[in-house]
PDB file of C-alpha atoms in Angstrom:
ATOM      1  CA  MET A   1     -15.129  -5.384 -40.157  1.00  0.00           C
ATOM      2  CA  ASN A   2     -16.493  -2.042 -38.863  1.00  0.00           C
ATOM      3  CA  ILE A   3     -19.930  -0.985 -37.674  1.00  0.00           C
ATOM      4  CA  GLY A   4     -20.192   2.754 -38.355  1.00  0.00           C
ATOM      5  CA  LYS A   5     -21.279   5.591 -36.074  1.00  0.00           C
ATOM      6  CA  SER A   6     -24.749   5.908 -37.483  1.00  0.00           C
ATOM      7  CA  VAL A   7     -25.612   2.201 -37.267  1.00  0.00           C
ATOM      8  CA  VAL A   8     -28.008   1.000 -34.535  1.00  0.00           C
ATOM      9  CA  ILE A   9     -28.455  -2.731 -33.943  1.00  0.00           C
ATOM     10  CA  LYS A  10     -31.006  -4.272 -31.586  1.00  0.00           C
ATOM     11  CA  GLY A  11     -30.766  -8.008 -31.031  1.00  0.00           C
ATOM     12  CA  GLU A  12     -28.018 -10.634 -31.282  1.00  0.00           C
ATOM     13  CA  LEU A  13     -24.816  -9.831 -33.115  1.00  0.00           C
ATOM     14  CA  LEU A  14     -22.780 -12.975 -33.877  1.00  0.00           C
ATOM     15  CA  GLY A  15     -19.564 -13.124 -35.889  1.00  0.00           C
ATOM     16  CA  SER A  16     -16.468 -15.128 -36.770  1.00  0.00           C
ATOM     17  CA  GLU A  17     -14.033 -12.278 -37.427  1.00  0.00           C
ATOM     18  CA  ASP A  18     -12.590  -9.301 -35.575  1.00  0.00           C
ATOM     19  CA  LEU A  19     -15.078  -6.465 -35.237  1.00  0.00           C
ATOM     20  CA  THR A  20     -14.929  -2.744 -34.425  1.00  0.00           C
ATOM     21  CA  ILE A  21     -18.145  -1.044 -33.329  1.00  0.00           C
ATOM     22  CA  GLU A  22     -18.578   2.722 -33.542  1.00  0.00           C
ATOM     23  CA  GLY A  23     -22.363   2.653 -33.490  1.00  0.00           C
ATOM     24  CA  GLN A  24     -24.968   1.452 -31.004  1.00  0.00           C
ATOM     25  CA  VAL A  25     -25.769  -2.150 -30.143  1.00  0.00           C
ATOM     26  CA  GLU A  26     -28.420  -3.367 -27.740  1.00  0.00           C
ATOM     27  CA  GLY A  27     -28.808  -7.051 -26.898  1.00  0.00           C
ATOM     28  CA  LYS A  28     -25.961  -9.576 -27.177  1.00  0.00           C
ATOM     29  CA  ILE A  29     -22.609  -9.634 -28.971  1.00  0.00           C
ATOM     30  CA  GLU A  30     -20.808 -12.924 -29.473  1.00  0.00           C
ATOM     31  CA  LEU A  31     -17.416 -13.151 -31.207  1.00  0.00           C
ATOM     32  CA  LYS A  32     -15.812 -16.299 -29.870  1.00  0.00           C
ATOM     33  CA  ASP A  33     -12.111 -16.540 -30.856  1.00  0.00           C
ATOM     34  CA  HIS A  34     -12.027 -12.965 -32.131  1.00  0.00           C
ATOM     35  CA  VAL A  35     -11.291  -9.459 -30.994  1.00  0.00           C
ATOM     36  CA  LEU A  36     -14.084  -6.980 -30.331  1.00  0.00           C
ATOM     37  CA  THR A  37     -13.163  -3.307 -30.237  1.00  0.00           C
ATOM     38  CA  ILE A  38     -15.697  -0.760 -28.982  1.00  0.00           C
ATOM     39  CA  GLY A  39     -14.530   2.454 -30.630  1.00  0.00           C
ATOM     40  CA  PRO A  40     -14.665   5.897 -28.958  1.00  0.00           C
ATOM     41  CA  ASN A  41     -18.167   6.491 -30.389  1.00  0.00           C
ATOM     42  CA  GLY A  42     -19.427   3.005 -29.634  1.00  0.00           C
ATOM     43  CA  ARG A  43     -22.372   2.721 -27.208  1.00  0.00           C
ATOM     44  CA  ILE A  44     -23.173  -0.845 -26.158  1.00  0.00           C
ATOM     45  CA  LYS A  45     -25.991  -2.066 -23.942  1.00  0.00           C
ATOM     46  CA  ALA A  46     -25.398  -5.763 -24.259  1.00  0.00           C
ATOM     47  CA  ALA A  47     -23.859  -8.926 -22.875  1.00  0.00           C
ATOM     48  CA  VAL A  48     -20.501  -9.342 -24.625  1.00  0.00           C
ATOM     49  CA  PHE A  49     -18.607 -12.575 -25.329  1.00  0.00           C
ATOM     50  CA  ALA A  50     -15.311 -12.508 -27.237  1.00  0.00           C
ATOM     51  CA  LYS A  51     -11.696 -13.703 -27.177  1.00  0.00           C
ATOM     52  CA  SER A  52     -10.476 -10.178 -26.362  1.00  0.00           C
ATOM     53  CA  VAL A  53     -12.418  -6.980 -25.783  1.00  0.00           C
ATOM     54  CA  VAL A  54     -10.957  -3.478 -26.112  1.00  0.00           C
ATOM     55  CA  VAL A  55     -13.163  -0.646 -24.834  1.00  0.00           C
ATOM     56  CA  LEU A  56     -12.626   2.941 -25.915  1.00  0.00           C
ATOM     57  CA  GLY A  57     -16.313   3.872 -25.788  1.00  0.00           C
ATOM     58  CA  GLU A  58     -19.133   2.827 -23.486  1.00  0.00           C
ATOM     59  CA  VAL A  59     -20.379  -0.601 -22.443  1.00  0.00           C
ATOM     60  CA  ILE A  60     -23.274  -1.245 -20.112  1.00  0.00           C
ATOM     61  CA  GLY A  61     -23.468  -4.978 -19.606  1.00  0.00           C
ATOM     62  CA  ASP A  62     -21.381  -7.971 -18.598  1.00  0.00           C
ATOM     63  CA  VAL A  63     -18.213  -8.681 -20.569  1.00  0.00           C
ATOM     64  CA  SER A  64     -16.701 -12.169 -20.848  1.00  0.00           C
ATOM     65  CA  ALA A  65     -13.365 -12.684 -22.603  1.00  0.00           C
ATOM     66  CA  SER A  66     -11.341 -15.881 -22.902  1.00  0.00           C
ATOM     67  CA  GLU A  67      -8.095 -13.868 -23.094  1.00  0.00           C
ATOM     68  CA  LYS A  68      -8.271 -10.238 -22.073  1.00  0.00           C
ATOM     69  CA  VAL A  69     -10.422  -7.200 -21.369  1.00  0.00           C
ATOM     70  CA  ASP A  70      -8.711  -3.862 -21.969  1.00  0.00           C
ATOM     71  CA  ILE A  71     -10.496  -0.674 -20.884  1.00  0.00           C
ATOM     72  CA  ARG A  72      -8.637   2.265 -22.344  1.00  0.00           C
ATOM     73  CA  ASP A  73      -8.446   5.862 -21.197  1.00  0.00           C
ATOM     74  CA  LYS A  74     -11.962   7.430 -21.521  1.00  0.00           C
ATOM     75  CA  GLY A  75     -13.491   3.960 -21.922  1.00  0.00           C
ATOM     76  CA  THR A  76     -16.448   3.180 -19.643  1.00  0.00           C
ATOM     77  CA  VAL A  77     -17.758  -0.164 -18.490  1.00  0.00           C
ATOM     78  CA  GLU A  78     -20.621  -0.729 -16.077  1.00  0.00           C
ATOM     79  CA  GLY A  79     -21.102  -4.428 -15.569  1.00  0.00           C
ATOM     80  CA  ASP A  80     -19.194  -7.537 -14.559  1.00  0.00           C
ATOM     81  CA  LEU A  81     -15.961  -8.627 -16.204  1.00  0.00           C
ATOM     82  CA  ILE A  82     -14.962 -12.284 -16.523  1.00  0.00           C
ATOM     83  CA  SER A  83     -11.500 -12.685 -17.999  1.00  0.00           C
ATOM     84  CA  PRO A  84      -8.095 -14.125 -17.017  1.00  0.00           C
ATOM     85  CA  ARG A  85      -6.493 -10.746 -17.773  1.00  0.00           C
ATOM     86  CA  VAL A  86      -7.913  -7.299 -17.180  1.00  0.00           C
ATOM     87  CA  ALA A  87      -6.188  -4.017 -17.987  1.00  0.00           C
ATOM     88  CA  ILE A  88      -7.777  -0.732 -16.909  1.00  0.00           C
ATOM     89  CA  ALA A  89      -6.053   2.486 -17.985  1.00  0.00           C
ATOM     90  CA  GLU A  90      -5.855   5.587 -15.814  1.00  0.00           C
ATOM     91  CA  GLY A  91      -8.817   7.752 -16.759  1.00  0.00           C
ATOM     92  CA  ALA A  92     -11.066   4.782 -17.552  1.00  0.00           C
ATOM     93  CA  HIS A  93     -14.321   4.413 -15.685  1.00  0.00           C
ATOM     94  CA  PHE A  94     -15.414   1.058 -14.313  1.00  0.00           C
ATOM     95  CA  ARG A  95     -18.126  -0.065 -11.970  1.00  0.00           C
ATOM     96  CA  GLY A  96     -18.893  -3.730 -11.305  1.00  0.00           C
ATOM     97  CA  SER A  97     -17.199  -6.993 -10.374  1.00  0.00           C
ATOM     98  CA  ILE A  98     -14.076  -8.529 -11.805  1.00  0.00           C
ATOM     99  CA  ASP A  99     -13.531 -12.284 -11.838  1.00  0.00           C
ATOM    100  CA  MET A 100     -10.097 -13.283 -13.158  1.00  0.00           C
ATOM    101  CA  GLN A 101     -10.866 -17.009 -12.958  1.00  0.00           C
ATOM    102  CA  ARG A 102      -7.627 -17.694 -11.129  1.00  0.00           C
ATOM    103  CA  GLY A 103      -8.557 -21.325 -10.755  1.00  0.00           C
ATOM    104  CA  GLN A 104      -8.514 -21.711 -14.523  1.00  0.00           C
ATOM    105  CA  ARG A 105      -5.322 -21.519 -16.587  1.00  0.00           C
ATOM    106  CA  PRO A 106      -5.273 -18.428 -18.810  1.00  0.00           C
ATOM    107  CA  ALA A 107      -5.050 -18.996 -22.547  1.00  0.00           C
ATOM    108  CA  GLU A 108      -1.441 -18.714 -23.814  1.00  0.00           C
ATOM    109  CA  THR A 109      -0.740 -16.473 -26.767  1.00  0.00           C
ATOM    110  CA  LYS A 110       1.552 -17.627 -29.589  1.00  0.00           C
ATOM    111  CA  ALA A 111       4.198 -15.117 -28.467  1.00  0.00           C
ATOM    112  CA  GLU A 112       4.120 -16.474 -24.889  1.00  0.00           C
ATOM    113  CA  ARG A 113       4.487 -20.080 -26.117  1.00  0.00           C
ATOM    114  CA  ALA A 114       7.435 -19.101 -28.348  1.00  0.00           C
ATOM    115  CA  GLU A 115       9.082 -17.224 -25.460  1.00  0.00           C
ATOM    116  CA  ALA A 116       8.622 -20.210 -23.127  1.00  0.00           C
ATOM    117  CA  LYS A 117      10.182 -22.542 -25.719  1.00  0.00           C
ATOM    118  CA  ALA A 118      13.150 -20.196 -26.214  1.00  0.00           C
ATOM    119  CA  SER A 119      13.787 -20.000 -22.434  1.00  0.00           C
ATOM    120  CA  GLU A 120      13.608 -23.793 -22.168  1.00  0.00           C
ATOM    121  CA  ALA A 121      16.102 -24.207 -24.982  1.00  0.00           C
ATOM    122  CA  LYS A 122      18.472 -21.674 -23.391  1.00  0.00           C
ATOM    123  CA  ALA A 123      18.211 -23.416 -20.004  1.00  0.00           C
ATOM    124  CA  SER A 124      19.085 -26.835 -21.458  1.00  0.00           C
ATOM    125  CA  GLU A 125      21.968 -25.257 -23.442  1.00  0.00           C
ATOM    126  CA  THR A 126      23.378 -23.713 -20.224  1.00  0.00           C
ATOM    127  CA  LYS A 127      23.151 -27.123 -18.463  1.00  0.00           C
ATOM    128  CA  ALA A 128      25.066 -28.808 -21.304  1.00  0.00           C
ATOM    129  CA  GLN A 129      27.929 -26.255 -21.240  1.00  0.00           C
ATOM    130  CA  PRO A 130      29.577 -27.342 -17.923  1.00  0.00           C
ATOM    131  CA  ALA A 131      29.499 -30.966 -19.163  1.00  0.00           C
ATOM    132  CA  VAL A 132      31.204 -29.898 -22.431  1.00  0.00           C
ATOM    133  CA  ALA A 133      33.782 -27.791 -20.516  1.00  0.00           C
ATOM    134  CA  ALA A 134      34.474 -30.709 -18.130  1.00  0.00           C
ATOM    135  CA  SER A 135      35.072 -33.167 -20.966  1.00  0.00           C
ATOM    136  CA  ALA A 136      37.315 -30.596 -22.783  1.00  0.00           C
ATOM    137  CA  LYS A 137      39.518 -30.267 -19.628  1.00  0.00           C
ATOM    138  CA  ALA A 138      39.774 -33.999 -19.311  1.00  0.00           C
TER     139      ALA A 138
ATOM    140  CA  MET B   1     -14.861 -11.291  -2.596  1.00  0.00           C
ATOM    141  CA  LEU B   2     -13.097  -7.970  -2.081  1.00  0.00           C
ATOM    142  CA  VAL B   3     -14.961  -4.659  -2.282  1.00  0.00           C
ATOM    143  CA  ASP B   4     -12.961  -1.606  -3.375  1.00  0.00           C
ATOM    144  CA  LEU B   5     -14.645   1.729  -2.689  1.00  0.00           C
ATOM    145  CA  GLY B   6     -12.084   3.923  -4.393  1.00  0.00           C
ATOM    146  CA  PRO B   7     -11.688   4.959  -8.020  1.00  0.00           C
ATOM    147  CA  VAL B   8     -10.707   1.936 -10.086  1.00  0.00           C
ATOM    148  CA  VAL B   9      -6.948   1.454 -10.395  1.00  0.00           C
ATOM    149  CA  GLY B  10      -5.841  -1.052 -13.010  1.00  0.00           C
ATOM    150  CA  SER B  11      -2.740  -2.200 -11.197  1.00  0.00           C
ATOM    151  CA  ASN B  12      -4.754  -2.784  -8.006  1.00  0.00           C
ATOM    152  CA  VAL B  13      -7.134  -4.990  -9.951  1.00  0.00           C
ATOM    153  CA  SER B  14      -4.158  -6.964 -11.284  1.00  0.00           C
ATOM    154  CA  PHE B  15      -2.595  -7.226  -7.843  1.00  0.00           C
ATOM    155  CA  PHE B  16      -5.678  -8.437  -6.027  1.00  0.00           C
ATOM    156  CA  GLY B  17      -7.179 -10.352  -8.920  1.00  0.00           C
ATOM    157  CA  GLU B  18      -4.118 -12.076 -10.371  1.00  0.00           C
ATOM    158  CA  ARG B  19      -1.747 -12.375  -7.440  1.00  0.00           C
ATOM    159  CA  LEU B  20      -4.227 -12.941  -4.651  1.00  0.00           C
ATOM    160  CA  GLY B  21      -6.970 -14.554  -6.707  1.00  0.00           C
ATOM    161  CA  CYS B  22      -9.732 -12.364  -5.290  1.00  0.00           C
ATOM    162  CA  ARG B  23     -12.975 -11.587  -6.988  1.00  0.00           C
ATOM    163  CA  ILE B  24     -13.201  -7.795  -6.817  1.00  0.00           C
ATOM    164  CA  HIS B  25     -16.178  -5.499  -6.791  1.00  0.00           C
ATOM    165  CA  VAL B  26     -15.419  -1.843  -7.519  1.00  0.00           C
ATOM    166  CA  GLU B  27     -17.711   0.997  -6.472  1.00  0.00           C
ATOM    167  CA  ASP B  28     -16.268   4.439  -7.024  1.00  0.00           C
ATOM    168  CA  VAL B  29     -17.635   6.412  -4.062  1.00  0.00           C
ATOM    169  CA  PHE B  30     -15.976   9.632  -5.238  1.00  0.00           C
ATOM    170  CA  SER B  31     -17.765   9.594  -8.572  1.00  0.00           C
ATOM    171  CA  GLU B  32     -21.008   8.932  -6.700  1.00  0.00           C
ATOM    172  CA  ILE B  33     -20.365  11.991  -4.501  1.00  0.00           C
ATOM    173  CA  GLU B  34     -19.695  14.151  -7.589  1.00  0.00           C
ATOM    174  CA  LYS B  35     -22.799  12.835  -9.350  1.00  0.00           C
ATOM    175  CA  ALA B  36     -24.989  13.458  -6.280  1.00  0.00           C
ATOM    176  CA  ASP B  37     -23.669  17.026  -6.072  1.00  0.00           C
ATOM    177  CA  VAL B  38     -24.389  17.753  -9.752  1.00  0.00           C
ATOM    178  CA  GLU B  39     -27.899  16.242  -9.445  1.00  0.00           C
ATOM    179  CA  ARG B  40     -28.481  18.121  -6.134  1.00  0.00           C
ATOM    180  CA  ARG B  41     -29.248  14.982  -4.125  1.00  0.00           C
ATOM    181  CA  LEU B  42     -26.498  15.062  -1.512  1.00  0.00           C
ATOM    182  CA  ASP B  43     -29.234  14.675   1.105  1.00  0.00           C
ATOM    183  CA  THR B  44     -29.921  11.145  -0.155  1.00  0.00           C
ATOM    184  CA  LEU B  45     -26.271  10.253  -0.794  1.00  0.00           C
ATOM    185  CA  GLY B  46     -26.236   7.797   2.110  1.00  0.00           C
ATOM    186  CA  ASP B  47     -29.133   5.805   0.658  1.00  0.00           C
ATOM    187  CA  ALA B  48     -27.548   5.896  -2.794  1.00  0.00           C
ATOM    188  CA  LEU B  49     -24.210   4.604  -1.495  1.00  0.00           C
ATOM    189  CA  VAL B  50     -25.856   1.831   0.509  1.00  0.00           C
ATOM    190  CA  GLY B  51     -27.873   0.899  -2.573  1.00  0.00           C
ATOM    191  CA  ARG B  52     -24.794   0.752  -4.784  1.00  0.00           C
ATOM    192  CA  CYS B  53     -22.249  -0.699  -2.380  1.00  0.00           C
ATOM    193  CA  GLY B  54     -24.518  -3.035  -0.449  1.00  0.00           C
ATOM    194  CA  ARG B  55     -23.897  -6.757  -0.814  1.00  0.00           C
ATOM    195  CA  PRO B  56     -25.653  -9.699   0.910  1.00  0.00           C
ATOM    196  CA  GLU B  57     -24.947  -9.949   4.620  1.00  0.00           C
ATOM    197  CA  GLY B  58     -21.709 -11.778   5.440  1.00  0.00           C
ATOM    198  CA  SER B  59     -20.772 -12.188   1.773  1.00  0.00           C
ATOM    199  CA  VAL B  60     -17.631 -10.053   1.636  1.00  0.00           C
ATOM    200  CA  ASP B  61     -14.160 -11.099   2.820  1.00  0.00           C
ATOM    201  CA  GLY B  62     -12.488  -7.702   2.622  1.00  0.00           C
ATOM    202  CA  VAL B  63     -13.281  -4.031   2.098  1.00  0.00           C
ATOM    203  CA  LEU B  64     -10.831  -1.396   0.888  1.00  0.00           C
ATOM    204  CA  CYS B  65     -12.269   1.931   2.031  1.00  0.00           C
ATOM    205  CA  TRP B  66      -9.038   3.863   1.433  1.00  0.00           C
ATOM    206  CA  ASP B  67      -9.865   7.387   2.717  1.00  0.00           C
ATOM    207  CA  VAL B  68     -13.444   7.743   1.446  1.00  0.00           C
ATOM    208  CA  PHE B  69     -14.801   8.488   4.910  1.00  0.00           C
ATOM    209  CA  ASP B  70     -12.737  11.693   5.013  1.00  0.00           C
ATOM    210  CA  TYR B  71     -15.008  12.991   2.233  1.00  0.00           C
ATOM    211  CA  LEU B  72     -18.402  11.912   3.580  1.00  0.00           C
ATOM    212  CA  ASP B  73     -20.547  13.881   6.016  1.00  0.00           C
ATOM    213  CA  LYS B  74     -20.813  12.149   9.398  1.00  0.00           C
ATOM    214  CA  PRO B  75     -24.385  10.786   8.980  1.00  0.00           C
ATOM    215  CA  VAL B  76     -23.582   9.477   5.479  1.00  0.00           C
ATOM    216  CA  GLY B  77     -20.345   7.929   6.715  1.00  0.00           C
ATOM    217  CA  GLN B  78     -22.166   6.257   9.588  1.00  0.00           C
ATOM    218  CA  GLN B  79     -24.817   4.861   7.264  1.00  0.00           C
ATOM    219  CA  LEU B  80     -22.216   3.475   4.870  1.00  0.00           C
ATOM    220  CA  ALA B  81     -20.044   2.068   7.667  1.00  0.00           C
ATOM    221  CA  LYS B  82     -23.018   0.215   9.163  1.00  0.00           C
ATOM    222  CA  GLU B  83     -23.695  -1.402   5.796  1.00  0.00           C
ATOM    223  CA  LEU B  84     -20.046  -2.390   5.361  1.00  0.00           C
ATOM    224  CA  VAL B  85     -19.968  -4.000   8.813  1.00  0.00           C
ATOM    225  CA  LYS B  86     -23.094  -5.976   7.952  1.00  0.00           C
ATOM    226  CA  MET B  87     -21.765  -7.277   4.648  1.00  0.00           C
ATOM    227  CA  LEU B  88     -18.401  -8.378   6.032  1.00  0.00           C
ATOM    228  CA  ALA B  89     -18.133 -12.111   6.706  1.00  0.00           C
ATOM    229  CA  PRO B  90     -16.967 -13.260  10.173  1.00  0.00           C
ATOM    230  CA  GLY B  91     -13.178 -12.942  10.142  1.00  0.00           C
ATOM    231  CA  GLY B  92     -13.374 -10.408   7.295  1.00  0.00           C
ATOM    232  CA  ALA B  93     -11.125  -7.351   7.201  1.00  0.00           C
ATOM    233  CA  LEU B  94     -11.711  -3.690   6.442  1.00  0.00           C
ATOM    234  CA  LEU B  95      -8.893  -1.271   5.620  1.00  0.00           C
ATOM    235  CA  ALA B  96      -9.417   2.471   5.967  1.00  0.00           C
ATOM    236  CA  PHE B  97      -7.290   5.591   6.086  1.00  0.00           C
ATOM    237  CA  PHE B  98      -8.200   8.636   8.154  1.00  0.00           C
ATOM    238  CA  ALA B  99      -6.434  11.964   7.860  1.00  0.00           C
ATOM    239  CA  THR B 100      -5.316  13.849  10.954  1.00  0.00           C
ATOM    240  CA  LEU B 101      -4.779  17.101   9.043  1.00  0.00           C
ATOM    241  CA  GLN B 102      -7.424  18.739   6.874  1.00  0.00           C
ATOM    242  CA  ASN B 103      -6.612  19.331   3.214  1.00  0.00           C
ATOM    243  CA  PRO B 104      -8.297  22.526   1.876  1.00  0.00           C
ATOM    244  CA  GLU B 105      -7.587  21.634  -1.773  1.00  0.00           C
ATOM    245  CA  PRO B 106     -10.392  20.290  -4.002  1.00  0.00           C
ATOM    246  CA  LEU B 107      -8.713  16.906  -4.391  1.00  0.00           C
ATOM    247  CA  TYR B 108      -9.437  13.253  -3.817  1.00  0.00           C
ATOM    248  CA  ASN B 109      -6.776  10.622  -3.218  1.00  0.00           C
ATOM    249  CA  ARG B 110      -6.112   7.533  -5.276  1.00  0.00           C
ATOM    250  CA  TYR B 111      -3.991   4.731  -3.824  1.00  0.00           C
ATOM    251  CA  VAL B 112      -1.971   2.481  -6.086  1.00  0.00           C
ATOM    252  CA  VAL B 113      -0.647  -0.843  -4.749  1.00  0.00           C
ATOM    253  CA  LYS B 114       2.924  -1.182  -6.027  1.00  0.00           C
ATOM    254  CA  ASP B 115       3.678  -4.446  -4.229  1.00  0.00           C
ATOM    255  CA  GLU B 116       3.005  -6.171  -0.877  1.00  0.00           C
ATOM    256  CA  GLU B 117       4.881  -3.457   1.013  1.00  0.00           C
ATOM    257  CA  HIS B 118       4.431  -0.251  -0.970  1.00  0.00           C
ATOM    258  CA  LEU B 119       1.508   1.978  -1.723  1.00  0.00           C
ATOM    259  CA  GLU B 120       1.699   5.011  -3.999  1.00  0.00           C
ATOM    260  CA  HIS B 121      -0.514   8.013  -3.452  1.00  0.00           C
ATOM    261  CA  ARG B 122      -1.874  10.117  -6.328  1.00  0.00           C
ATOM    262  CA  THR B 123      -4.407  12.934  -6.365  1.00  0.00           C
ATOM    263  CA  LEU B 124      -7.586  13.338  -8.377  1.00  0.00           C
ATOM    264  CA  ARG B 125      -9.366  16.626  -9.028  1.00  0.00           C
ATOM    265  CA  ALA B 126     -12.661  17.152  -7.167  1.00  0.00           C
ATOM    266  CA  SER B 127     -15.345  19.739  -7.992  1.00  0.00           C
ATOM    267  CA  LYS B 128     -14.959  21.264  -4.528  1.00  0.00           C
ATOM    268  CA  ALA B 129     -13.019  20.810  -1.305  1.00  0.00           C
ATOM    269  CA  ARG B 130     -14.804  18.208   0.824  1.00  0.00           C
ATOM    270  CA  HIS B 131     -11.991  16.878   2.978  1.00  0.00           C
ATOM    271  CA  HIS B 132     -12.438  16.809   6.749  1.00  0.00           C
ATOM    272  CA  VAL B 133     -10.903  15.100   9.774  1.00  0.00           C
ATOM    273  CA  LEU B 134     -12.793  12.547  11.860  1.00  0.00           C
ATOM    274  CA  ALA B 135     -12.186  12.189  15.596  1.00  0.00           C
ATOM    275  CA  ASN B 136     -10.858   8.818  16.832  1.00  0.00           C
ATOM    276  CA  ARG B 137     -13.993   8.271  18.885  1.00  0.00           C
ATOM    277  CA  ASP B 138     -16.238   8.835  15.849  1.00  0.00           C
ATOM    278  CA  VAL B 139     -14.192   6.361  13.796  1.00  0.00           C
ATOM    279  CA  ASN B 140     -14.447   3.631  16.433  1.00  0.00           C
ATOM    280  CA  ARG B 141     -18.179   4.219  16.885  1.00  0.00           C
ATOM    281  CA  MET B 142     -18.769   4.126  13.132  1.00  0.00           C
ATOM    282  CA  PHE B 143     -17.369   0.627  12.896  1.00  0.00           C
ATOM    283  CA  GLU B 144     -19.136  -0.825  15.903  1.00  0.00           C
ATOM    284  CA  GLY B 145     -19.063  -4.586  15.642  1.00  0.00           C
ATOM    285  CA  LEU B 146     -15.508  -4.644  14.316  1.00  0.00           C
ATOM    286  CA  THR B 147     -12.301  -4.792  16.355  1.00  0.00           C
ATOM    287  CA  VAL B 148      -9.207  -2.745  15.551  1.00  0.00           C
ATOM    288  CA  ALA B 149      -6.636  -5.276  14.377  1.00  0.00           C
ATOM    289  CA  ASP B 150      -3.921  -2.768  13.478  1.00  0.00           C
ATOM    290  CA  SER B 151      -3.475   0.980  13.597  1.00  0.00           C
ATOM    291  CA  PHE B 152      -0.517   3.005  12.329  1.00  0.00           C
ATOM    292  CA  LEU B 153       0.215   6.695  12.049  1.00  0.00           C
ATOM    293  CA  LEU B 154       2.013   7.154   8.764  1.00  0.00           C
ATOM    294  CA  LEU B 155       4.637   9.797   8.005  1.00  0.00           C
ATOM    295  CA  THR B 156       1.967  11.618   5.995  1.00  0.00           C
ATOM    296  CA  LYS B 157      -0.001  12.026   9.275  1.00  0.00           C
ATOM    297  CA  THR B 158      -2.649   9.656   7.972  1.00  0.00           C
ATOM    298  CA  ARG B 159      -3.991   6.942  10.238  1.00  0.00           C
ATOM    299  CA  GLU B 160      -4.019   3.530   8.596  1.00  0.00           C
ATOM    300  CA  MET B 161      -6.478   1.233  10.343  1.00  0.00           C
ATOM    301  CA  MET B 162      -7.290  -2.426   9.803  1.00  0.00           C
ATOM    302  CA  PHE B 163     -10.545  -3.633  11.345  1.00  0.00           C
ATOM    303  CA  ARG B 164     -11.686  -7.238  11.673  1.00  0.00           C
ATOM    304  CA  LYS B 165     -15.093  -8.755  12.174  1.00  0.00           C
ATOM    305  CA  PRO B 166     -14.858 -11.283  14.969  1.00  0.00           C
ATOM    306  CA  SER B 167     -15.060 -14.893  13.761  1.00  0.00           C
ATOM    307  CA  ALA B 168     -18.129 -16.823  14.807  1.00  0.00           C
ATOM    308  CA  THR B 169     -17.337 -19.253  17.652  1.00  0.00           C
ATOM    309  CA  PRO B 170     -17.973 -22.790  16.377  1.00  0.00           C
ATOM    310  CA  ARG B 171     -20.822 -24.467  18.209  1.00  0.00           C
ATOM    311  CA  GLY B 172     -19.933 -27.399  20.434  1.00  0.00           C
ATOM    312  CA  VAL B 173     -16.338 -26.299  20.941  1.00  0.00           C
ATOM    313  CA  PRO B 174     -15.696 -26.280  24.692  1.00  0.00           C
ATOM    314  CA  LEU B 175     -14.136 -23.082  26.050  1.00  0.00           C
ATOM    315  CA  GLU B 176     -10.989 -23.825  28.049  1.00  0.00           C
ATOM    316  CA  PHE B 177     -10.207 -21.944  31.262  1.00  0.00           C
TER     317      PHE B 177
END
């Protein structure tokens, strides 16, 4: 779903799908469990709540993400960030506070869970090998 | 709470935020200097910096000044330093770099934390050359109220200084002689 360059929204913007904004939004944006992308032409003056937020345009307001905030090159954020992961590219502009909620466990992605399972399986396979080799010798 | 006065560096945010678990507040002093120059209000830069960087008294555990004071006029530097001393909590630390050689190029410096022992230095274009060298005496006077915990002269001829705000003596604890 895209909000075009010429669109101006004032108020609360709620959604249950990924959203890309190239226009202007003033107020509040809430996209729990989904990805919000502020495109290069996007101009946001709002409190933002989403699963992940990618900023290529401008955001003035606090940004809360349950997974990650990613401010790309030429992206601008003025406000506080609350997220377990924050990536800020060289060339991005940021002013405000960053709280990475270290006391809380960050949400695991599917890829991370799969990788963890694969490492566990490999580790238990490696442990079993010496036992197999020992019994073969005997 | 850690206050970083330099341009935001993503890997520094990850280092201090993820590995050390700090809450970080970033105020880019260099962009404030550039903005004040464009808007012709360098005479009120001190007030602007105090307004932007100021936090409640005793609320900050650490301040990363990097080398910002090498780019501020003495009165502005003194005004900012006084505010930083006030906002540091007892026992808090302040890290600052001071050049011993003037750089005539229109450049700022950006410091990237690589790991616990290594810092990488990169340059950033400035609109004009503003770099100057502060005398030792001026540096110590600027941070009155803090003690020098560590001071090194790096191979780059930059002084790296760590200041600490003395901890408050707990009441009722007898002094032993």
